[in-house]
């Protein structure tokens, strides 16, 4: 299976998918650099007037509610509707959902009006949407205790893939569950690594023959790059440049070494 | 005293305070990474609708007027009022005050409507609010010539701590003045180091038994980390990752070495 | 000629020009750090209410339409008009023009209402404004195939300098064309390197006796710093800190080595 996953990674570099991001101001720069390093092409937008044009030319739309202005909710919905119309996959990152009613309502509105192909969040965020989570603290925290049956039900309800990422990533289409554990704890010490991963899954999903395989490839690749970067890091500061380098130049041999026995079909 | 300051630094890691930032788009990413590296938990928000929820769950609120949209002023005031209501400390960074009438009015409005625990700015910004400064050039400049009696009077007028940072940092509660000189000049060559320091003082202040000691601990710790990072840096680019690493892994021994004779009670 | 170009670089450090940026949220941090490293003083603003004050105190205004909110278009126009009134040069970066009608209209409005001193874009963006380009993909892409006569005509039409940057940079005042080829391909793998270059050309242009020489100096210096940084880089991640270091400490000897035979008067 690792070869199939790597094939998606190579397709990203060959096809150079255009990832249309409406994302938060904390992570725009890092997200764009992650996409560029991996071979995708980022566009960030805050102008609702260009929703139709960008939805038409993009390969995938990524909606991230991290620092939404009230006025941007309408933009997200509009962009999502155009992406649906033009048959472009939509990925949602419900950042901080569970922490404020505003974020809960916003995520709910998007899920109601827009057909999404993937929801990517940490355990707490996915748990909240699945209806099983407690309080979410901050946006960079990773809670443990994921209720897998509830997450599968959630995937069915919204007819979407769901990826709950943490020490182990869980990916489900509502039927089976795949897991990935290539990641590294230093990822949690750098802001935006979750948001950038969401955008990267969008790029992979957009070029993969099978969406689920695309998302799993992104999860495994991202974590493998983190693992390589962490080897010689002294902390989150030195980790970041090494991580972007690894997204840029990770070899299949390194990927295989990091991902062997770390990717599995759970059920 | 260094042991007392270090105890606050350790409390930040143990208690993991949630720092609620309404800050400028230039520094969101760097600020979040500084907070994470030091062991705090950042949340950035631009949605006025979540002011009450975030003020309720946060440990401290940080208001930064660096790139305020007109519409965000109301958000700052609202968040500040909720923080006051829920007895959460509020820290103000009056970025660029003195440079434009708009910033002067905004800072003045916040200080009028919101009870702040700390104002952190460079000499020029603090001097302006204290009523003694000339023209402020840019937002990253550090002017010399601080009128300490005026700054003490300012602290009394707003019943707040005031930290004027520069080559030497001055911290006053309106009565006594404490100083810190652990910093390094490379901090001035990296944008957002002042803004991130403001957020970090918020994290320290939130967990300290005595607010003034918390702020002093943040100033001394931040500067000591900068000093360590600068040792092997070739410029502002290589300084940044090393600085985040140092915020993450500075030892007490290193802190003591950098802070010895650099922290003092002036009056 | 290299000595004349270097003299402008030194003037930036001596005169420390204040660069007033209305730019996109992706690149604010990187742009500010590039300006600081090179010795200029950045100010970023999103508050239309401070347009007059900032236009009065700045050395140059840089307008970048990368992630414009609809409401910010008015701010750009207002700031541009004040800069014109106070005789401060205005530089325009038409990010992503050609990709959406919204960006086309916005760039067109600015060019109609504001007298600009320089338009800096990649081949695709400049080609679009010159009326010769096809589809622009993303905002970080560099297309080849620049129609120089059309670009010269465009410079005449708007009475401005035009810099179309890519593997080779072309700079024209509508009459002659100068070229620079000091750059490095890794610049394309880091987001915001074009936007930051635009702001840096503003800083150089503001202190140069002859605007065209100022812009050429910025292009040559920026590329030479990139070349130095790329030497020991393993990818875009490690390139970034080294690039900021090089902007900070590039020597004339290094500049000369990188720029020799790379800068030319084409016609």
mmCIF file of N, CA, C and O in Angstrom, chain A residues 120-187:
data_model
loop_
_atom_site.group_PDB
_atom_site.id
_atom_site.type_symbol
_atom_site.label_atom_id
_atom_site.label_comp_id
_atom_site.label_asym_id
_atom_site.label_seq_id
_atom_site.Cartn_x
_atom_site.Cartn_y
_atom_site.Cartn_z
ATOM 1 N N UNK A 120 -11.491 17.659 8.378
ATOM 2 C CA UNK A 120 -10.236 17.324 9.060
ATOM 3 C C UNK A 120 -10.136 18.159 10.321
ATOM 4 O O UNK A 120 -10.203 19.391 10.260
ATOM 5 N N UNK A 121 -10.041 17.507 11.468
ATOM 6 C CA UNK A 121 -9.892 18.250 12.716
ATOM 7 C C UNK A 121 -9.142 17.420 13.732
ATOM 8 O O UNK A 121 -8.820 16.254 13.481
ATOM 9 N N UNK A 122 -8.822 18.026 14.895
ATOM 10 C CA UNK A 122 -8.206 17.223 15.958
ATOM 11 C C UNK A 122 -9.300 16.432 16.685
ATOM 12 O O UNK A 122 -10.486 16.583 16.398
ATOM 13 N N UNK A 123 -8.905 15.592 17.608
ATOM 14 C CA UNK A 123 -9.887 14.723 18.273
ATOM 15 C C UNK A 123 -11.039 15.534 18.880
ATOM 16 O O UNK A 123 -12.209 15.166 18.787
ATOM 17 N N UNK A 124 -10.679 16.653 19.514
ATOM 18 C CA UNK A 124 -11.687 17.453 20.208
ATOM 19 C C UNK A 124 -12.700 18.039 19.243
ATOM 20 O O UNK A 124 -13.912 18.011 19.492
ATOM 21 N N UNK A 125 -12.201 18.565 18.133
ATOM 22 C CA UNK A 125 -13.090 19.196 17.155
ATOM 23 C C UNK A 125 -14.000 18.163 16.495
ATOM 24 O O UNK A 125 -15.214 18.376 16.367
ATOM 25 N N UNK A 126 -13.411 17.051 16.073
ATOM 26 C CA UNK A 126 -14.219 16.008 15.434
ATOM 27 C C UNK A 126 -15.203 15.424 16.456
ATOM 28 O O UNK A 126 -16.386 15.203 16.143
ATOM 29 N N UNK A 127 -14.719 15.226 17.673
ATOM 30 C CA UNK A 127 -15.594 14.722 18.727
ATOM 31 C C UNK A 127 -16.790 15.639 18.948
ATOM 32 O O UNK A 127 -17.915 15.177 19.144
ATOM 33 N N UNK A 128 -16.538 16.932 18.906
ATOM 34 C CA UNK A 128 -17.644 17.865 19.114
ATOM 35 C C UNK A 128 -18.696 17.721 18.012
ATOM 36 O O UNK A 128 -19.898 17.655 18.288
ATOM 37 N N UNK A 129 -18.240 17.700 16.746
ATOM 38 C CA UNK A 129 -19.208 17.582 15.643
ATOM 39 C C UNK A 129 -19.923 16.229 15.696
ATOM 40 O O UNK A 129 -21.107 16.123 15.376
ATOM 41 N N UNK A 130 -19.196 15.202 16.154
ATOM 42 C CA UNK A 130 -19.806 13.876 16.279
ATOM 43 C C UNK A 130 -20.750 13.799 17.484
ATOM 44 O O UNK A 130 -21.436 12.798 17.672
ATOM 45 N N UNK A 131 -20.721 14.869 18.278
ATOM 46 C CA UNK A 131 -21.668 14.923 19.396
ATOM 47 C C UNK A 131 -21.209 14.210 20.647
ATOM 48 O O UNK A 131 -22.018 13.866 21.512
ATOM 49 N N UNK A 132 -19.902 14.000 20.772
ATOM 50 C CA UNK A 132 -19.418 13.235 21.929
ATOM 51 C C UNK A 132 -18.375 13.970 22.766
ATOM 52 O O UNK A 132 -17.883 13.435 23.737
ATOM 53 N N UNK A 133 -18.008 15.201 22.369
ATOM 54 C CA UNK A 133 -16.858 15.828 23.029
ATOM 55 C C UNK A 133 -17.246 16.731 24.164
ATOM 56 O O UNK A 133 -18.370 17.207 24.260
ATOM 57 N N UNK A 134 -16.275 16.944 25.039
ATOM 58 C CA UNK A 134 -16.418 17.922 26.107
ATOM 59 C C UNK A 134 -15.880 19.246 25.627
ATOM 60 O O UNK A 134 -15.980 19.599 24.461
ATOM 61 N N UNK A 135 -15.290 19.946 26.523
ATOM 62 C CA UNK A 135 -14.759 21.282 26.284
ATOM 63 C C UNK A 135 -13.484 21.199 25.441
ATOM 64 O O UNK A 135 -12.616 20.371 25.700
ATOM 65 N N UNK A 136 -13.375 22.069 24.446
ATOM 66 C CA UNK A 136 -12.144 22.150 23.671
ATOM 67 C C UNK A 136 -11.331 23.323 24.209
ATOM 68 O O UNK A 136 -11.842 24.417 24.345
ATOM 69 N N UNK A 137 -10.077 23.076 24.534
ATOM 70 C CA UNK A 137 -9.237 24.151 25.067
ATOM 71 C C UNK A 137 -8.268 24.643 24.004
ATOM 72 O O UNK A 137 -7.392 23.913 23.598
ATOM 73 N N UNK A 138 -8.425 25.880 23.588
ATOM 74 C CA UNK A 138 -7.554 26.443 22.579
ATOM 75 C C UNK A 138 -7.791 25.789 21.239
ATOM 76 O O UNK A 138 -8.789 25.101 21.032
ATOM 77 N N UNK A 139 -6.882 26.006 20.318
ATOM 78 C CA UNK A 139 -7.062 25.415 19.002
ATOM 79 C C UNK A 139 -5.894 24.506 18.640
ATOM 80 O O UNK A 139 -5.893 23.884 17.599
ATOM 81 N N UNK A 140 -4.893 24.455 19.484
ATOM 82 C CA UNK A 140 -3.733 23.630 19.185
ATOM 83 C C UNK A 140 -3.678 22.388 20.063
ATOM 84 O O UNK A 140 -2.724 21.631 20.026
ATOM 85 N N UNK A 141 -4.688 22.205 20.855
ATOM 86 C CA UNK A 141 -4.678 21.088 21.786
ATOM 87 C C UNK A 141 -5.139 19.808 21.110
ATOM 88 O O UNK A 141 -5.887 19.824 20.151
ATOM 89 N N UNK A 142 -4.670 18.712 21.589
ATOM 90 C CA UNK A 142 -5.128 17.417 21.087
ATOM 91 C C UNK A 142 -5.679 16.610 22.261
ATOM 92 O O UNK A 142 -4.942 16.257 23.172
ATOM 93 N N UNK A 143 -6.943 16.413 22.247
ATOM 94 C CA UNK A 143 -7.554 15.610 23.304
ATOM 95 C C UNK A 143 -7.474 14.147 22.917
ATOM 96 O O UNK A 143 -7.373 13.799 21.751
ATOM 97 N N UNK A 144 -7.516 13.315 23.882
ATOM 98 C CA UNK A 144 -7.576 11.900 23.579
ATOM 99 C C UNK A 144 -9.020 11.442 23.753
ATOM 100 O O UNK A 144 -9.894 12.210 24.095
ATOM 101 N N UNK A 145 -9.256 10.206 23.483
ATOM 102 C CA UNK A 145 -10.593 9.683 23.718
ATOM 103 C C UNK A 145 -11.543 9.967 22.581
ATOM 104 O O UNK A 145 -12.418 10.817 22.697
ATOM 105 N N UNK A 146 -11.343 9.285 21.459
ATOM 106 C CA UNK A 146 -12.208 9.497 20.313
ATOM 107 C C UNK A 146 -13.220 8.354 20.273
ATOM 108 O O UNK A 146 -12.855 7.190 20.396
ATOM 109 N N UNK A 147 -14.487 8.699 20.091
ATOM 110 C CA UNK A 147 -15.554 7.700 20.026
ATOM 111 C C UNK A 147 -15.741 7.304 18.559
ATOM 112 O O UNK A 147 -16.522 7.919 17.827
ATOM 113 N N UNK A 148 -15.018 6.252 18.127
ATOM 114 C CA UNK A 148 -14.996 5.892 16.703
ATOM 115 C C UNK A 148 -16.370 5.598 16.098
ATOM 116 O O UNK A 148 -16.662 6.061 14.986
ATOM 117 N N UNK A 149 -17.213 4.845 16.788
ATOM 118 C CA UNK A 149 -18.548 4.608 16.203
ATOM 119 C C UNK A 149 -19.307 5.910 15.933
ATOM 120 O O UNK A 149 -19.956 6.058 14.901
ATOM 121 N N UNK A 150 -19.161 6.879 16.848
ATOM 122 C CA UNK A 150 -19.835 8.160 16.636
ATOM 123 C C UNK A 150 -19.246 8.905 15.442
ATOM 124 O O UNK A 150 -19.968 9.566 14.682
ATOM 125 N N UNK A 151 -17.931 8.790 15.264
ATOM 126 C CA UNK A 151 -17.280 9.463 14.135
ATOM 127 C C UNK A 151 -17.712 8.826 12.808
ATOM 128 O O UNK A 151 -17.941 9.519 11.810
ATOM 129 N N UNK A 152 -17.850 7.504 12.812
ATOM 130 C CA UNK A 152 -18.327 6.828 11.608
ATOM 131 C C UNK A 152 -19.752 7.268 11.269
ATOM 132 O O UNK A 152 -20.077 7.520 10.107
ATOM 133 N N UNK A 153 -20.566 7.387 12.293
ATOM 134 C CA UNK A 153 -21.943 7.834 12.081
ATOM 135 C C UNK A 153 -21.974 9.260 11.520
ATOM 136 O O UNK A 153 -22.769 9.602 10.640
ATOM 137 N N UNK A 154 -21.071 10.083 12.031
ATOM 138 C CA UNK A 154 -20.968 11.458 11.553
ATOM 139 C C UNK A 154 -20.584 11.486 10.062
ATOM 140 O O UNK A 154 -21.125 12.270 9.278
ATOM 141 N N UNK A 155 -19.645 10.609 9.680
ATOM 142 C CA UNK A 155 -19.233 10.545 8.274
ATOM 143 C C UNK A 155 -20.409 10.142 7.384
ATOM 144 O O UNK A 155 -20.593 10.662 6.278
ATOM 145 N N UNK A 156 -21.210 9.216 7.902
ATOM 146 C CA UNK A 156 -22.397 8.804 7.146
ATOM 147 C C UNK A 156 -23.398 9.946 7.032
ATOM 148 O O UNK A 156 -23.940 10.223 5.961
ATOM 149 N N UNK A 157 -23.626 10.613 8.133
ATOM 150 C CA UNK A 157 -24.627 11.686 8.178
ATOM 151 C C UNK A 157 -24.325 12.769 7.143
ATOM 152 O O UNK A 157 -25.226 13.268 6.472
ATOM 153 N N UNK A 158 -23.042 13.141 7.032
ATOM 154 C CA UNK A 158 -22.681 14.208 6.102
ATOM 155 C C UNK A 158 -22.155 13.650 4.771
ATOM 156 O O UNK A 158 -21.673 14.419 3.942
ATOM 157 N N UNK A 159 -22.214 12.356 4.593
ATOM 158 C CA UNK A 159 -21.687 11.712 3.365
ATOM 159 C C UNK A 159 -20.305 12.228 3.022
ATOM 160 O O UNK A 159 -20.046 12.700 1.909
ATOM 161 N N UNK A 160 -19.430 12.157 3.983
ATOM 162 C CA UNK A 160 -18.094 12.725 3.800
ATOM 163 C C UNK A 160 -17.042 11.824 4.430
ATOM 164 O O UNK A 160 -17.364 10.974 5.272
ATOM 165 N N UNK A 161 -15.812 12.028 4.039
ATOM 166 C CA UNK A 161 -14.698 11.442 4.773
ATOM 167 C C UNK A 161 -14.472 12.285 6.024
ATOM 168 O O UNK A 161 -14.693 13.491 6.010
ATOM 169 N N UNK A 162 -14.019 11.642 7.079
ATOM 170 C CA UNK A 162 -13.671 12.370 8.297
ATOM 171 C C UNK A 162 -12.279 11.926 8.730
ATOM 172 O O UNK A 162 -12.006 10.722 8.817
ATOM 173 N N UNK A 163 -11.408 12.910 8.974
ATOM 174 C CA UNK A 163 -10.082 12.598 9.494
ATOM 175 C C UNK A 163 -9.906 13.288 10.839
ATOM 176 O O UNK A 163 -9.958 14.507 10.930
ATOM 177 N N UNK A 164 -9.760 12.469 11.882
ATOM 178 C CA UNK A 164 -9.498 12.988 13.226
ATOM 179 C C UNK A 164 -8.025 12.742 13.503
ATOM 180 O O UNK A 164 -7.590 11.593 13.620
ATOM 181 N N UNK A 165 -7.243 13.817 13.598
ATOM 182 C CA UNK A 165 -5.795 13.637 13.702
ATOM 183 C C UNK A 165 -5.294 13.907 15.108
ATOM 184 O O UNK A 165 -5.848 14.711 15.850
ATOM 185 N N UNK A 166 -4.249 13.204 15.461
ATOM 186 C CA UNK A 166 -3.632 13.298 16.780
ATOM 187 C C UNK A 166 -2.435 12.369 16.819
ATOM 188 O O UNK A 166 -1.801 12.148 15.787
ATOM 189 N N UNK A 167 -2.133 11.818 17.973
ATOM 190 C CA UNK A 167 -1.013 10.881 18.059
ATOM 191 C C UNK A 167 -1.190 9.779 17.001
ATOM 192 O O UNK A 167 -0.261 9.418 16.295
ATOM 193 N N UNK A 168 -2.411 9.282 16.891
ATOM 194 C CA UNK A 168 -2.782 8.426 15.760
ATOM 195 C C UNK A 168 -3.894 9.123 14.987
ATOM 196 O O UNK A 168 -4.812 9.679 15.589
ATOM 197 N N UNK A 169 -3.782 9.139 13.678
ATOM 198 C CA UNK A 169 -4.831 9.729 12.845
ATOM 199 C C UNK A 169 -5.849 8.658 12.481
ATOM 200 O O UNK A 169 -5.466 7.539 12.113
ATOM 201 N N UNK A 170 -7.132 8.993 12.570
ATOM 202 C CA UNK A 170 -8.199 8.080 12.168
ATOM 203 C C UNK A 170 -8.926 8.668 10.966
ATOM 204 O O UNK A 170 -9.329 9.827 10.996
ATOM 205 N N UNK A 171 -9.075 7.858 9.933
ATOM 206 C CA UNK A 171 -9.760 8.305 8.715
ATOM 207 C C UNK A 171 -10.886 7.344 8.405
ATOM 208 O O UNK A 171 -10.670 6.133 8.302
ATOM 209 N N UNK A 172 -12.077 7.881 8.256
ATOM 210 C CA UNK A 172 -13.204 6.982 7.968
ATOM 211 C C UNK A 172 -14.107 7.552 6.879
ATOM 212 O O UNK A 172 -14.238 8.776 6.744
ATOM 213 N N UNK A 173 -14.690 6.653 6.131
ATOM 214 C CA UNK A 173 -15.708 7.030 5.142
ATOM 215 C C UNK A 173 -17.100 6.642 5.661
ATOM 216 O O UNK A 173 -18.070 6.666 4.923
ATOM 217 N N UNK A 174 -17.151 6.292 6.916
ATOM 218 C CA UNK A 174 -18.428 5.907 7.495
ATOM 219 C C UNK A 174 -18.559 4.393 7.588
ATOM 220 O O UNK A 174 -19.391 3.873 8.337
ATOM 221 N N UNK A 175 -17.720 3.687 6.820
ATOM 222 C CA UNK A 175 -17.742 2.219 6.869
ATOM 223 C C UNK A 175 -16.477 1.715 7.574
ATOM 224 O O UNK A 175 -16.522 1.311 8.722
ATOM 225 N N UNK A 176 -15.366 1.771 6.858
ATOM 226 C CA UNK A 176 -14.116 1.284 7.431
ATOM 227 C C UNK A 176 -13.330 2.445 8.040
ATOM 228 O O UNK A 176 -13.627 3.616 7.798
ATOM 229 N N UNK A 177 -12.328 2.080 8.841
ATOM 230 C CA UNK A 177 -11.478 3.094 9.466
ATOM 231 C C UNK A 177 -10.029 2.766 9.146
ATOM 232 O O UNK A 177 -9.587 1.619 9.324
ATOM 233 N N UNK A 178 -9.302 3.759 8.664
ATOM 234 C CA UNK A 178 -7.876 3.584 8.429
ATOM 235 C C UNK A 178 -7.118 4.436 9.438
ATOM 236 O O UNK A 178 -7.615 5.485 9.872
ATOM 237 N N UNK A 179 -5.944 3.980 9.790
ATOM 238 C CA UNK A 179 -5.173 4.735 10.785
ATOM 239 C C UNK A 179 -3.777 5.058 10.255
ATOM 240 O O UNK A 179 -3.235 4.347 9.407
ATOM 241 N N UNK A 180 -3.244 6.113 10.783
ATOM 242 C CA UNK A 180 -1.879 6.510 10.441
ATOM 243 C C UNK A 180 -1.207 7.023 11.701
ATOM 244 O O UNK A 180 -1.798 7.784 12.468
ATOM 245 N N UNK A 181 0.027 6.604 11.911
ATOM 246 C CA UNK A 181 0.746 7.054 13.112
ATOM 247 C C UNK A 181 2.164 7.484 12.765
ATOM 248 O O UNK A 181 3.101 7.281 13.527
ATOM 249 N N UNK A 182 2.310 8.119 11.580
ATOM 250 C CA UNK A 182 3.655 8.560 11.204
ATOM 251 C C UNK A 182 4.075 9.863 11.874
ATOM 252 O O UNK A 182 5.244 10.231 11.820
ATOM 253 N N UNK A 183 3.134 10.577 12.462
ATOM 254 C CA UNK A 183 3.400 11.939 12.942
ATOM 255 C C UNK A 183 4.425 12.043 14.061
ATOM 256 O O UNK A 183 4.992 11.047 14.523
ATOM 257 N N UNK A 184 4.656 13.272 14.493
ATOM 258 C CA UNK A 184 5.626 13.519 15.550
ATOM 259 C C UNK A 184 5.073 14.594 16.486
ATOM 260 O O UNK A 184 4.411 15.530 16.051
ATOM 261 N N UNK A 185 5.386 14.482 17.775
ATOM 262 C CA UNK A 185 4.809 15.398 18.759
ATOM 263 C C UNK A 185 5.216 16.850 18.557
ATOM 264 O O UNK A 185 4.502 17.761 18.968
ATOM 265 N N UNK A 186 6.340 17.098 17.896
ATOM 266 C CA UNK A 186 6.750 18.490 17.669
ATOM 267 C C UNK A 186 5.749 19.250 16.797
ATOM 268 O O UNK A 186 5.672 20.477 16.849
ATOM 269 N N UNK A 187 4.982 18.507 15.991
ATOM 270 C CA UNK A 187 3.949 19.159 15.183
ATOM 271 C C UNK A 187 2.996 19.974 16.051
ATOM 272 O O UNK A 187 2.494 21.014 15.631
#
